[in-house]
């Protein structure tokens, strides 16, 4: 199974393999944290077991962390 595949700037990719049989929440977010940037990907599984992904990039400075928190809240995502 795939958690999230993001390629900002053509370089970052992160995957969770081997999650078959694992109980994951219906909505969760993965973060890829760098010195100046944070890449975020929210997976939202619907009733049909389809999982679209919402992706965004945020600065790691304080003001952008509040923007990241607001972005997560806008999708009602509490599992990070």
Coordinates of C-alpha atoms in Angstrom, one line a residue:
X1 CA 0.0 0.0 0.0
X2 CA 1.0 3.6 -0.5
X3 CA 0.9 6.3 2.1
X4 CA 1.9 9.3 0.0
X5 CA 4.1 10.1 -3.0
X6 CA 5.2 13.7 -3.3
X7 CA 7.8 15.0 -5.5
X8 CA 8.3 18.7 -4.7
X9 CA 11.2 20.0 -6.7
X10 CA 11.3 16.6 -8.3
X11 CA 13.3 15.1 -5.4
X12 CA 11.2 14.2 -2.3
X13 CA 9.4 10.9 -2.2
X14 CA 8.2 9.1 0.8
X15 CA 6.3 5.9 1.0
X16 CA 4.9 3.6 3.7
X17 CA 5.2 0.1 2.5
X18 CA 3.7 -3.0 4.2
X19 CA 0.7 -1.5 5.7
X20 CA -1.6 -4.2 4.6
X21 CA -3.8 -5.2 7.5
X22 CA -2.8 -2.2 9.6
X23 CA -5.6 -0.1 11.0
X24 CA -5.0 3.5 9.8
X25 CA -7.3 6.3 10.5
X26 CA -9.6 7.4 7.7
X27 CA -7.8 10.7 7.5
X28 CA -4.1 11.3 8.4
X29 CA -1.2 13.5 7.5
X30 CA 2.5 12.7 6.8
X31 CA 5.1 15.4 7.2
X32 CA 8.6 15.5 5.6
X33 CA 10.5 18.1 7.6
X34 CA 13.6 19.9 6.3
X35 CA 15.5 22.8 7.7
X36 CA 13.5 25.5 5.9
X37 CA 10.5 23.6 4.5
X38 CA 7.9 21.2 5.6
X39 CA 6.1 19.1 3.0
X40 CA 2.7 17.8 4.1
X41 CA 0.4 15.2 2.6
X42 CA -3.1 14.4 3.9
X43 CA -4.6 11.0 2.9
X44 CA -8.4 10.9 3.1
X45 CA -10.1 7.5 2.6
X46 CA -13.7 7.7 1.6
X47 CA -16.6 5.2 1.9
X48 CA -15.5 3.5 -1.3
X49 CA -11.9 2.9 0.0
X50 CA -10.6 5.5 -2.4
X51 CA -7.8 7.7 -1.0
X52 CA -7.2 11.0 -2.6
X53 CA -4.2 13.0 -1.4
X54 CA -3.9 16.7 -0.6
X55 CA -0.4 18.1 -0.7
X56 CA 1.2 21.3 0.4
X57 CA 4.5 22.9 1.2
X58 CA 5.1 25.3 4.2
X59 CA 8.0 27.3 5.5
X60 CA 9.4 26.0 8.8
X61 CA 9.3 29.5 10.3
X62 CA 6.7 30.2 13.1
X63 CA 4.2 32.1 10.9
X64 CA 4.0 29.3 8.4
X65 CA 3.6 26.7 11.1
X66 CA 0.3 28.4 12.0
X67 CA -0.7 28.3 8.4
X68 CA 0.1 24.5 8.4
X69 CA -2.0 24.1 11.5
X70 CA -4.9 26.0 9.8
X71 CA -4.5 23.8 6.7
X72 CA -4.7 20.6 8.8
X73 CA -7.8 22.0 10.6
X74 CA -9.4 22.9 7.3
X75 CA -9.4 19.1 6.5
X76 CA -10.3 18.2 10.1
X77 CA -7.0 16.2 10.2
X78 CA -5.9 15.4 13.7
X79 CA -3.6 12.4 13.1
X80 CA -0.2 13.5 12.0

